[in-house]
Short mmCIF file of the C-alpha atoms (twelve columns), coordinates in Angstrom:
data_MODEL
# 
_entry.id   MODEL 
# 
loop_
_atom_site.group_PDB 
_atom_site.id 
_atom_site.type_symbol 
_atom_site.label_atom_id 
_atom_site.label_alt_id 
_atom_site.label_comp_id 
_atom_site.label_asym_id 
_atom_site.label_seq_id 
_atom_site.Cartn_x 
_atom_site.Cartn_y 
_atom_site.Cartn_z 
_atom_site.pdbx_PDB_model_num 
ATOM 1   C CA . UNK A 1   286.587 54.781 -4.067 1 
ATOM 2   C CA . UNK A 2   289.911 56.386 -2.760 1 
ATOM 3   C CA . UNK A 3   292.949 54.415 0.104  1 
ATOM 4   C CA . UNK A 4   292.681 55.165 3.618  1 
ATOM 5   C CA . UNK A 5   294.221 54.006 6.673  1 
ATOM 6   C CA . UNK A 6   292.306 52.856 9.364  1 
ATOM 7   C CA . UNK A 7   292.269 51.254 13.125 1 
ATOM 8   C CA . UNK A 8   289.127 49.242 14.387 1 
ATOM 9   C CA . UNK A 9   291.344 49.017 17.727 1 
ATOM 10  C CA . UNK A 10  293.865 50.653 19.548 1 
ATOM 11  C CA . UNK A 11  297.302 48.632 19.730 1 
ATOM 12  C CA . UNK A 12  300.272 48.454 18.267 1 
ATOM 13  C CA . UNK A 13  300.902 49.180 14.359 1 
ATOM 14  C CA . UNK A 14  299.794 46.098 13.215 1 
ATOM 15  C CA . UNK A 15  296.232 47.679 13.849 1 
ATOM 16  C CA . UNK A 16  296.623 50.189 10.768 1 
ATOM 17  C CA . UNK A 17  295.069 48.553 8.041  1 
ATOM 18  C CA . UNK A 18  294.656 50.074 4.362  1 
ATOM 19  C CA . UNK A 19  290.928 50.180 3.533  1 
ATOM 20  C CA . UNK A 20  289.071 51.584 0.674  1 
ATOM 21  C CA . UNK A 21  286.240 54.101 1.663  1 
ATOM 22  C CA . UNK A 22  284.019 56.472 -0.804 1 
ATOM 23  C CA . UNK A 23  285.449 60.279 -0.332 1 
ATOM 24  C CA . UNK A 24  282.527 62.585 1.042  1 
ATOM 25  C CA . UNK A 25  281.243 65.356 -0.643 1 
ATOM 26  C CA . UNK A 26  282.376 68.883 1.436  1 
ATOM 27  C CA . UNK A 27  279.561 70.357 3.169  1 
ATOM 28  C CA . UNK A 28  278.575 73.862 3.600  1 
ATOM 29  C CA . UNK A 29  281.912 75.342 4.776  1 
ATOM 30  C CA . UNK A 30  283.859 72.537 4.001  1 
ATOM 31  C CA . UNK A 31  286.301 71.924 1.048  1 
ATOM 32  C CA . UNK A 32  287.782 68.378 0.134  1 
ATOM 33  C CA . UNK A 33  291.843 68.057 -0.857 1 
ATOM 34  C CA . UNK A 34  293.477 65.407 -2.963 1 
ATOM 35  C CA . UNK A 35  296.631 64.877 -0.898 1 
ATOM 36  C CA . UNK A 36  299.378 64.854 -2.516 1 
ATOM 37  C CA . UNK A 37  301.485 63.899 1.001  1 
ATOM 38  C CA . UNK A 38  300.881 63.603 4.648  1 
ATOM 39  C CA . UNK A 39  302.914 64.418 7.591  1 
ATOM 40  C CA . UNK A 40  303.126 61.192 10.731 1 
ATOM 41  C CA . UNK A 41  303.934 63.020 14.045 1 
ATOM 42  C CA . UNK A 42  304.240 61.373 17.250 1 
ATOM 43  C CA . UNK A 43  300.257 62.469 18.443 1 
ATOM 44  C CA . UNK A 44  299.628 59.986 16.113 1 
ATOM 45  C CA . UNK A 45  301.244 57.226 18.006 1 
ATOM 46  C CA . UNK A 46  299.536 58.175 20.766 1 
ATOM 47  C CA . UNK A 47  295.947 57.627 19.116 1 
ATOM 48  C CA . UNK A 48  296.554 54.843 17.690 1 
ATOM 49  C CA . UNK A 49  297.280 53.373 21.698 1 
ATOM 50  C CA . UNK A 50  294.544 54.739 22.911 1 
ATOM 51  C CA . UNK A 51  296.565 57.551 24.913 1 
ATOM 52  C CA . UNK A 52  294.638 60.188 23.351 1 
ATOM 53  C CA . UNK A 53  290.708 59.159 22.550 1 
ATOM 54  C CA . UNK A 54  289.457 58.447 19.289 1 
ATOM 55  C CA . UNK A 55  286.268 56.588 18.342 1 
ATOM 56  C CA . UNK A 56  287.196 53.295 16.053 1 
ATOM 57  C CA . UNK A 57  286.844 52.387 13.631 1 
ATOM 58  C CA . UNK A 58  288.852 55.657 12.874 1 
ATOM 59  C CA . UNK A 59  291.232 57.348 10.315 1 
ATOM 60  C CA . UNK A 60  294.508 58.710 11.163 1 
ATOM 61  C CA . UNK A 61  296.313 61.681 11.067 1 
ATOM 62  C CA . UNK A 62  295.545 65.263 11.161 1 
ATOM 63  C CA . UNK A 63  298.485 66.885 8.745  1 
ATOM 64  C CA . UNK A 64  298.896 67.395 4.967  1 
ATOM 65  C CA . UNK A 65  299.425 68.665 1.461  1 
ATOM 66  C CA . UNK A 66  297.385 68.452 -1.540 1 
ATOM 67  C CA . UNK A 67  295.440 70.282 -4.060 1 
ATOM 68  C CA . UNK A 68  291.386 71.325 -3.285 1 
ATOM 69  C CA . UNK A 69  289.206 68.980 -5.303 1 
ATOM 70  C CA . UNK A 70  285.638 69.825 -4.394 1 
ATOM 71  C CA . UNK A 71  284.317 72.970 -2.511 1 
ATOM 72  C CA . UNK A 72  281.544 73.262 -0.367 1 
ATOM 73  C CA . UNK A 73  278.922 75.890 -0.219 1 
ATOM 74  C CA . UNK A 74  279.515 79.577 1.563  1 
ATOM 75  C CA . UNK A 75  283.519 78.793 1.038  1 
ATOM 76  C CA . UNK A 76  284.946 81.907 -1.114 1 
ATOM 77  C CA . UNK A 77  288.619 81.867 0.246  1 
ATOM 78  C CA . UNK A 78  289.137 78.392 -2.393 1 
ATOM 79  C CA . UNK A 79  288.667 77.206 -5.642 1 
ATOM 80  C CA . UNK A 80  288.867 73.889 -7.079 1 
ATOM 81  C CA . UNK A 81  292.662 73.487 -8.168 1 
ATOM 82  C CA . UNK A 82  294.134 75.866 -4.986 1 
ATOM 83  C CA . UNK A 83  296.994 74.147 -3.316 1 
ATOM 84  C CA . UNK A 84  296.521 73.973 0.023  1 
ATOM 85  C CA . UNK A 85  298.486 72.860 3.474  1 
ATOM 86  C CA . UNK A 86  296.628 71.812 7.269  1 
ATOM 87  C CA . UNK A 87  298.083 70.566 9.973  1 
ATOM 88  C CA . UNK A 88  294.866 70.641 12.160 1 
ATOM 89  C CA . UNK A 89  292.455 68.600 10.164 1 
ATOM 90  C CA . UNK A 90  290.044 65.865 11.513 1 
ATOM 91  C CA . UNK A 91  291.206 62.611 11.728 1 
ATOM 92  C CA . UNK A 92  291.605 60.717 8.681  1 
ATOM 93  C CA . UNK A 93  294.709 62.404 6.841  1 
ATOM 94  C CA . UNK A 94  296.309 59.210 6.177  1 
ATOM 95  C CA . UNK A 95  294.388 58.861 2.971  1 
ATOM 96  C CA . UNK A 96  293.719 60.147 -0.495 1 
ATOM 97  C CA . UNK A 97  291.545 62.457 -0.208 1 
ATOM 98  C CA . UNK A 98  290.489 63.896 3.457  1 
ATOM 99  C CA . UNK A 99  287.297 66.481 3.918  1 
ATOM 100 C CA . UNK A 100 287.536 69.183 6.537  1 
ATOM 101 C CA . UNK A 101 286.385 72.586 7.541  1 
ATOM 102 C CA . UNK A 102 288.091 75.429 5.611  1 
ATOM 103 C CA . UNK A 103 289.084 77.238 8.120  1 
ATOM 104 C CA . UNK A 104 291.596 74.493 9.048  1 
ATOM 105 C CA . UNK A 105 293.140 75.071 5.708  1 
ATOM 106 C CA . UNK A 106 295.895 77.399 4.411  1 
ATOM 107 C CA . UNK A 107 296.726 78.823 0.836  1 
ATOM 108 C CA . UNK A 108 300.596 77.034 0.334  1 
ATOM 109 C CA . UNK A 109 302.813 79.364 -1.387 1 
ATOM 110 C CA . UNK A 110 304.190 78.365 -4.854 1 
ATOM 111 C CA . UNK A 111 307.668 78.481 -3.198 1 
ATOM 112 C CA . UNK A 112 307.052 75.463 -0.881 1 
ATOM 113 C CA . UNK A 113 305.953 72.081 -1.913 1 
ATOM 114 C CA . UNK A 114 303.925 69.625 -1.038 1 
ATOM 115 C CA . UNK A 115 306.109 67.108 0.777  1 
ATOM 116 C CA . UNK A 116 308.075 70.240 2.895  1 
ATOM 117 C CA . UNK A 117 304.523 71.578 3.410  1 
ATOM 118 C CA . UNK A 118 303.459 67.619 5.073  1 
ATOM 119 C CA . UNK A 119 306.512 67.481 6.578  1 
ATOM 120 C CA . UNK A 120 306.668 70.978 8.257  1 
ATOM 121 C CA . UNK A 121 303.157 72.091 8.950  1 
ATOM 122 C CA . UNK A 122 302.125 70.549 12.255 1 
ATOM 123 C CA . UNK A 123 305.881 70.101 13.556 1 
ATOM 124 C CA . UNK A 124 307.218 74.154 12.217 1 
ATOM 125 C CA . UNK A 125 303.794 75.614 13.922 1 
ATOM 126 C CA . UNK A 126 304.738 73.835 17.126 1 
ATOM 127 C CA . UNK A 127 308.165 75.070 16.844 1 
ATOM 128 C CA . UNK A 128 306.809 78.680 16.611 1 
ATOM 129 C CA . UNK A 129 304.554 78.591 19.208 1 
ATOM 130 C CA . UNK A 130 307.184 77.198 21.521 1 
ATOM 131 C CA . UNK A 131 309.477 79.892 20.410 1 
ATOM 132 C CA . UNK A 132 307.871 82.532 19.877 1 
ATOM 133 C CA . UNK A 133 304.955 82.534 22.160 1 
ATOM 134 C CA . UNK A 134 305.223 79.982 25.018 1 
ATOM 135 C CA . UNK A 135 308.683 81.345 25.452 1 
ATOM 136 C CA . UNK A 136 309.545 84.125 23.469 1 
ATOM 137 C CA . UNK A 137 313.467 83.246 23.172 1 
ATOM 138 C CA . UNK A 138 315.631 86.283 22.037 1 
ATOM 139 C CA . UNK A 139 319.288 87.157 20.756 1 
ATOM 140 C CA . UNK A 140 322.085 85.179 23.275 1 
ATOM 141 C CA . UNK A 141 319.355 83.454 25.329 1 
ATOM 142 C CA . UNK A 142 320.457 79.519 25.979 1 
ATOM 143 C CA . UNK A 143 317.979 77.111 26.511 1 
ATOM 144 C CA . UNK A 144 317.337 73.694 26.599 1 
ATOM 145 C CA . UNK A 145 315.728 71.418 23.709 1 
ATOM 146 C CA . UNK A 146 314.914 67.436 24.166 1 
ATOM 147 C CA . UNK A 147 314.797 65.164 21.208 1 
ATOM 148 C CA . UNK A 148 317.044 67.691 19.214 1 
ATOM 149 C CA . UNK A 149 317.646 65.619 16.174 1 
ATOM 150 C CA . UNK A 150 313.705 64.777 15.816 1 
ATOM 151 C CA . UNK A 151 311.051 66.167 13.402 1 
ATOM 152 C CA . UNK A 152 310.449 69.420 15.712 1 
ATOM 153 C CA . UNK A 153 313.919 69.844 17.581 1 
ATOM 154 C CA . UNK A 154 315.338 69.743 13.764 1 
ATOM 155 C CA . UNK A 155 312.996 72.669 13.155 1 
ATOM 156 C CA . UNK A 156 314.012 74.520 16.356 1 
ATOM 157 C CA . UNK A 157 317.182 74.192 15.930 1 
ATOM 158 C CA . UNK A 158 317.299 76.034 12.555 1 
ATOM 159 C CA . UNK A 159 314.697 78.754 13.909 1 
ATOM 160 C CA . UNK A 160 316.646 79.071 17.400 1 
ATOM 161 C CA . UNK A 161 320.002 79.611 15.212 1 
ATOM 162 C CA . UNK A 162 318.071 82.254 13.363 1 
ATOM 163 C CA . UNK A 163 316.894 84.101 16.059 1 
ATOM 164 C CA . UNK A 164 320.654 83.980 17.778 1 
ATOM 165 C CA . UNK A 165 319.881 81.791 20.377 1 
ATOM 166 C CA . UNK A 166 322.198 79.098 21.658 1 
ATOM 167 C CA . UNK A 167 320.314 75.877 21.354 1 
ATOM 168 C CA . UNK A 168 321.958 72.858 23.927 1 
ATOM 169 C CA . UNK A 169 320.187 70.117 22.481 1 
ATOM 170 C CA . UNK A 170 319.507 66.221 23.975 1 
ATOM 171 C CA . UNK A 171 319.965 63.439 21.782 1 
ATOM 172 C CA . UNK A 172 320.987 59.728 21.436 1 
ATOM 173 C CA . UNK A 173 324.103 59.110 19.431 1 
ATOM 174 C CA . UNK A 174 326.856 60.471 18.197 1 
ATOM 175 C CA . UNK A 175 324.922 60.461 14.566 1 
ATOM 176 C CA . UNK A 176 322.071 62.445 15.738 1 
ATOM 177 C CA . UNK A 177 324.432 65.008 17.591 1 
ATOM 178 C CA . UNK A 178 326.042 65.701 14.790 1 
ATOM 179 C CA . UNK A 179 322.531 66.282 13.593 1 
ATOM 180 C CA . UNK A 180 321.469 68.938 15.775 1 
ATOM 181 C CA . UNK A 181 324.838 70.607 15.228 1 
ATOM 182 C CA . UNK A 182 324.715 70.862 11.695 1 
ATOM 183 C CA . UNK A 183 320.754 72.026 12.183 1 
ATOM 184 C CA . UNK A 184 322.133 75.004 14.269 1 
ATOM 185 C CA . UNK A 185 322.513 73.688 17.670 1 
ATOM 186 C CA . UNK A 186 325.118 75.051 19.807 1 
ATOM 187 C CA . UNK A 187 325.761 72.237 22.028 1 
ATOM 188 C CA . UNK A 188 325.254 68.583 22.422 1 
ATOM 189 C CA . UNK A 189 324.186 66.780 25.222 1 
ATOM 190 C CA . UNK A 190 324.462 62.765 25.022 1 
ATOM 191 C CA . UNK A 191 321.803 61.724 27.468 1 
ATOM 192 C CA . UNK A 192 322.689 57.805 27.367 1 
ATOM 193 C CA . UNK A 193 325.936 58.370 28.744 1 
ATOM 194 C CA . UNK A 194 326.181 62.235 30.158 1 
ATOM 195 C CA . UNK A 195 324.098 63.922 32.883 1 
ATOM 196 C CA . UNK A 196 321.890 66.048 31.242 1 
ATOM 197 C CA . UNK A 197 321.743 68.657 34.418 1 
ATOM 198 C CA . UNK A 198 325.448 68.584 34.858 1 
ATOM 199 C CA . UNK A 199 326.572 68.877 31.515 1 
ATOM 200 C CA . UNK A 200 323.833 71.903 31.446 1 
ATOM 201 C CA . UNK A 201 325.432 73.263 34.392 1 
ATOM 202 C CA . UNK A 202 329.064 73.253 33.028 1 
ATOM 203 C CA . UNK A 203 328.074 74.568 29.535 1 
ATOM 204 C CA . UNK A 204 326.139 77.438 31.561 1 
ATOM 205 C CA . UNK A 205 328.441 78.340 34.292 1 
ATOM 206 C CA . UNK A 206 326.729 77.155 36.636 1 
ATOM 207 C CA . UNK A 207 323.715 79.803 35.558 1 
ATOM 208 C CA . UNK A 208 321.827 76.839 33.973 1 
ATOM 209 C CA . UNK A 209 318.517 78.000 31.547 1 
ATOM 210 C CA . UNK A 210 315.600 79.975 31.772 1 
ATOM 211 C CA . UNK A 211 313.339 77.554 29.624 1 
ATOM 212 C CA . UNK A 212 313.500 73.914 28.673 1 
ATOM 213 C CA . UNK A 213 311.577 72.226 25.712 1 
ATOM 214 C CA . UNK A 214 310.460 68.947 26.484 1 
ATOM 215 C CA . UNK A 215 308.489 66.234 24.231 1 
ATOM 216 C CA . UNK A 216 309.596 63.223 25.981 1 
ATOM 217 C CA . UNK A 217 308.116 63.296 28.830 1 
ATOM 218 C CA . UNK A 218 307.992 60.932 31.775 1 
ATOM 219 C CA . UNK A 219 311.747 60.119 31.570 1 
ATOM 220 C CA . UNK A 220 312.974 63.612 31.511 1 
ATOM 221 C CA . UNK A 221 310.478 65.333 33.484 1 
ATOM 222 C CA . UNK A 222 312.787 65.523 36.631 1 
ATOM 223 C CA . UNK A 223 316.475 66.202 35.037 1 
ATOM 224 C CA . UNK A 224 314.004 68.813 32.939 1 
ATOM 225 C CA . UNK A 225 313.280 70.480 36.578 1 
ATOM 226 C CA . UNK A 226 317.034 70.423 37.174 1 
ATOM 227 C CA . UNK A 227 318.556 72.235 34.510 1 
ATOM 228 C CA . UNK A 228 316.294 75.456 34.739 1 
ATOM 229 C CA . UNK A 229 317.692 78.555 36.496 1 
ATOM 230 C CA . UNK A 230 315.446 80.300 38.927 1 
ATOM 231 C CA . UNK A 231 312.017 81.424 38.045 1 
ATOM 232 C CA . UNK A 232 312.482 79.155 34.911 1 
ATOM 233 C CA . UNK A 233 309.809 78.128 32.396 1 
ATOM 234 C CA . UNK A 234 309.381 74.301 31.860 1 
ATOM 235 C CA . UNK A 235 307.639 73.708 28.682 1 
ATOM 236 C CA . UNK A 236 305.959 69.739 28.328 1 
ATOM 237 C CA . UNK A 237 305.043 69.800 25.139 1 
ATOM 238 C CA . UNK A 238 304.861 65.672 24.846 1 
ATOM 239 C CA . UNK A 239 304.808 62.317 26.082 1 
ATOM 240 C CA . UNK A 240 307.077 60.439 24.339 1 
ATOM 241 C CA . UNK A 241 308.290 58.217 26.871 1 
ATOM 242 C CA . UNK A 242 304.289 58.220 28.748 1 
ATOM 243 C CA . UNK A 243 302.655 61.239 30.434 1 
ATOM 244 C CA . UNK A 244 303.768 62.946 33.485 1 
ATOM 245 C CA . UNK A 245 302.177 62.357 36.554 1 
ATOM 246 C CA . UNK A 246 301.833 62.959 39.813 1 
ATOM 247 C CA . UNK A 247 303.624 66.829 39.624 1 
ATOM 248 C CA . UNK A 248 304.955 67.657 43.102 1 
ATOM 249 C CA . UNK A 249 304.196 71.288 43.272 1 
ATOM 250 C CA . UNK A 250 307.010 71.103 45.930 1 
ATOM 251 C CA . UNK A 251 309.310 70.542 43.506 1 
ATOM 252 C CA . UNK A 252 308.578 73.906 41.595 1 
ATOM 253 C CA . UNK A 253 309.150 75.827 44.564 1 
ATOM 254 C CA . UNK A 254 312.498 74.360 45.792 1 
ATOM 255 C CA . UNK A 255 313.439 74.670 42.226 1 
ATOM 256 C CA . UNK A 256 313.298 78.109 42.358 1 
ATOM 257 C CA . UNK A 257 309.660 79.039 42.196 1 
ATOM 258 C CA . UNK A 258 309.416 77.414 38.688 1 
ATOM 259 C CA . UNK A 259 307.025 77.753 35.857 1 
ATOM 260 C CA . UNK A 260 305.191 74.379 34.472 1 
ATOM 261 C CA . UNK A 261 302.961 74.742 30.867 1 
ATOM 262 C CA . UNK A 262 301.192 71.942 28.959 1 
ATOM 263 C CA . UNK A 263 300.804 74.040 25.217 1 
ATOM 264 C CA . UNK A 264 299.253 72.968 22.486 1 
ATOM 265 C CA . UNK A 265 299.079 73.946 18.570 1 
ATOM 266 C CA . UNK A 266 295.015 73.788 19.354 1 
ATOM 267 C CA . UNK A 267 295.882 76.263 22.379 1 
ATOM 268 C CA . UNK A 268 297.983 78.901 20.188 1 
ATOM 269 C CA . UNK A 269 295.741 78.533 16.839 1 
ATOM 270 C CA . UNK A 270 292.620 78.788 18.310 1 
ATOM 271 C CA . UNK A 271 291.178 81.033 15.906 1 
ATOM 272 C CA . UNK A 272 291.739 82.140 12.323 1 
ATOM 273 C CA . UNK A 273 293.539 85.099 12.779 1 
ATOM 274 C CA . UNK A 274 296.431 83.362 15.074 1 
ATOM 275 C CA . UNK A 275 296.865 80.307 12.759 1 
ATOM 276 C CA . UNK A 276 297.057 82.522 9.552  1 
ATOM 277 C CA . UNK A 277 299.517 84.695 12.000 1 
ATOM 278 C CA . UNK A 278 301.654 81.434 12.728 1 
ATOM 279 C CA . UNK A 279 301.470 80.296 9.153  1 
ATOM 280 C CA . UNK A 280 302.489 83.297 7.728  1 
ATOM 281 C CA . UNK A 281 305.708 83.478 10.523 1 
ATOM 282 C CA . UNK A 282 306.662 79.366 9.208  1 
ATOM 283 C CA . UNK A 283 306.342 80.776 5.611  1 
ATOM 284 C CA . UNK A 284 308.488 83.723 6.355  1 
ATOM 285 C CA . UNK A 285 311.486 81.293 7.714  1 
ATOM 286 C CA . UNK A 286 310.942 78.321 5.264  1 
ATOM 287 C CA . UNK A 287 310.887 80.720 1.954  1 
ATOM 288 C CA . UNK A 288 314.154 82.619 3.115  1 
ATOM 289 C CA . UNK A 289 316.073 79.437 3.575  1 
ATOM 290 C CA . UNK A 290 316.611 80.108 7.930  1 
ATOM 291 C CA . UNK A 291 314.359 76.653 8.432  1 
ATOM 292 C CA . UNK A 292 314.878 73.979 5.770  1 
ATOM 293 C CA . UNK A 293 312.267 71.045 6.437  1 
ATOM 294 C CA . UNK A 294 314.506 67.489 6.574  1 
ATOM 295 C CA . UNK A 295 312.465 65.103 5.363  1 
ATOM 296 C CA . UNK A 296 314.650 61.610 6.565  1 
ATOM 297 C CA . UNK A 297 312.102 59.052 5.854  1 
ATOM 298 C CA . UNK A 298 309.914 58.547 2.988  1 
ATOM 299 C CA . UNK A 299 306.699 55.482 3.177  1 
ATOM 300 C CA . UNK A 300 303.418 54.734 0.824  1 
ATOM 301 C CA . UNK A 301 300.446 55.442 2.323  1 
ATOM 302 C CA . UNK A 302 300.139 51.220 2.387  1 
ATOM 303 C CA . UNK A 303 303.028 51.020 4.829  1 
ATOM 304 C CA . UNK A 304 302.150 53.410 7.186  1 
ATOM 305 C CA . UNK A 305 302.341 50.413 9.809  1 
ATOM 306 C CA . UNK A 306 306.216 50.137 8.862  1 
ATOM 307 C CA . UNK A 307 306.531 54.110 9.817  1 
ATOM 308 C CA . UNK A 308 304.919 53.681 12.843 1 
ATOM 309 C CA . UNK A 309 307.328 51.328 14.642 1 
ATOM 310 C CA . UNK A 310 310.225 53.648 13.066 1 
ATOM 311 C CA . UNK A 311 308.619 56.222 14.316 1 
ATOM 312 C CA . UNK A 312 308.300 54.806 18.062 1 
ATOM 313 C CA . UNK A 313 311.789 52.790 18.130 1 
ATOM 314 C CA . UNK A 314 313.776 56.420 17.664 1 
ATOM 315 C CA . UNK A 315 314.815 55.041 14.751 1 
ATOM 316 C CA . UNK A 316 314.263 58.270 12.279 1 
ATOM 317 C CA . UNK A 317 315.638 61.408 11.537 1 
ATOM 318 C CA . UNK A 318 314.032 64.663 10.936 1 
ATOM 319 C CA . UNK A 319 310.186 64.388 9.482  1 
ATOM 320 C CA . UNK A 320 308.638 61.496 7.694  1 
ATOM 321 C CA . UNK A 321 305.810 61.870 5.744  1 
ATOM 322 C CA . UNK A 322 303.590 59.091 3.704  1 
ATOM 323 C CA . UNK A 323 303.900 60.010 0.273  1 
ATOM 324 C CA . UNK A 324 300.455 59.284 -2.354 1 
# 
């Protein structure tokens, strides 16, 4: 028998409950890992509530670390003892040992270990689909990121910085400002107590930015519309704060015939070539020290509950992971 996390409801936290469950055997295809950590993301959150459809009673969590401990038959790319990263697996990650398809599965280098690989997987491929596909950002562009100081703007910031982009990011304190700064942000943009589309306007010179990054959603959506320059690109990439609705096309147009996308990691690696493309892009930035994963909060798998509500109150830092 093997610890797993499980909901028989959607609801708040309280519905996670540690359960003990026998591990299955890996199908044709299919290997099974031994995690060794697991990243929480906010898409979690959201199944848990019911925003995004699960069938209870259900595992949780889709992102991880660990070492192959079974294989199944037909799979030649892994062996028994392989260390291994996924970030797209089926539900269930929150848990010792979690079997999926292969192909969701990617050789981790000996360079990166298990808890950067949990912490960085799901939220660094986002991050380089964002900026390097949904918007391919280039030397001296300035854009816009919400949530800077989060698991994924901590990420983007680094990679912007990299790629010699000026990063303004949005956060909530003076704490997580100084952050984003110290993550490569160029600018800071207190939304409790500054206007997020005039502070992007003075920083700008009036130009304001070709693309904004946005995982929070309802709250933002319109001051997100604000701060793009004509022709701009507004990436939703989240619904932090609940799901936009009701998009006034309207609005696009007197914006300055605007751009609206709804991306996905499922969206960009949709087959095996992409994702081993992506992966092998993170690698590239996380081995040569231009990304450095922050992992700010560390929980057992037991109290997974407990990094849930710090999760949803805004109360963490960079990534948290559940550690086994």
């Amino acid at each position: 028998m093997a610890r797993q996390i499980q909901f028989t409801e959607t609801g708040g936290p309280e519905v996670l409950k540690l359960v003990d469950v026998e591990p299955r055997d890996p199908g044709p295809g299919e290997i099974r890992i031994a995690n060794r950590a697991v990243g929480l993301n906010f898409i979690d959150i959201y199944v848990r509530t019911g925003l995004y459809p699960a069938q209870p009673p259900s595992g949780l969590g889709t992102e991880g670390a660990g070492v192959v401990d079974a294989v199944g038959e037909g799979v030649e790319d892994f062996a028994e003892g392989d260390r291994v990263a996924y970030a797209q697996g089926p539900l269930g990650a929150y848990a010792e040992f979690i079997t999926m398809d292969a192909e969701k599965a990617i050789a981790l280098p000996e360079a990166i270990d298990f808890e950067t690989a949990a912490a960085g997987m799901l939220k660094g491929l986002t991050v380089q689909y964002l900026l390097r596909q949904t918007y391919a950002i280039g030397e001296d562009d300035t854009i816009l990121f919400h949530a800077a100081a989060g698991g994924v703007g901590s990420i983007a910031c680094q990679w912007a910085h990299a790629l010699g982009a000026h990063l303004i990011g949005t956060v909530s304190n003076e704490d997580k400002a100084g952050t984003a700064k110290q993550n490569g942000a160029w600018m800071t943009i207190d939304y409790t107590r500054e206007s997020v589309p005039e502070r992007v306007r003075e920083l700008t010179d009036g130009a304001m930015v070709p693309v904004v990054y946005d995982s929070v959603g309802k709250d933002t959506w319109k001051d997100s519309l604000a701060c793009l320059s004509k022709r701009g690109l507004m990436v939703s990439f989240g619904n932090a704060s609940g799901p936009v609705e009701g998009v006034n096309l309207a609005e696009l147009n007197k914006g300055g015939s605007l751009f609206v996308t709804r991306p996905s990691l499922n969206g960009y690696a949709d087959t095996r070539e992409r994702f081993e493309m992506m992966c092998d892009d993170l690698f590239a930035v996380l081995e040569s020290g231009d990304v450095k994963i922050k992992i700010g909060q560390r929980f057992a798998l037991e109290d997974a509950a407990e990094a849930h509500r710090a999760l949803a109150n805004r109360e963490t830092t960079g990534s948290t992971i559940l550690t086994l």
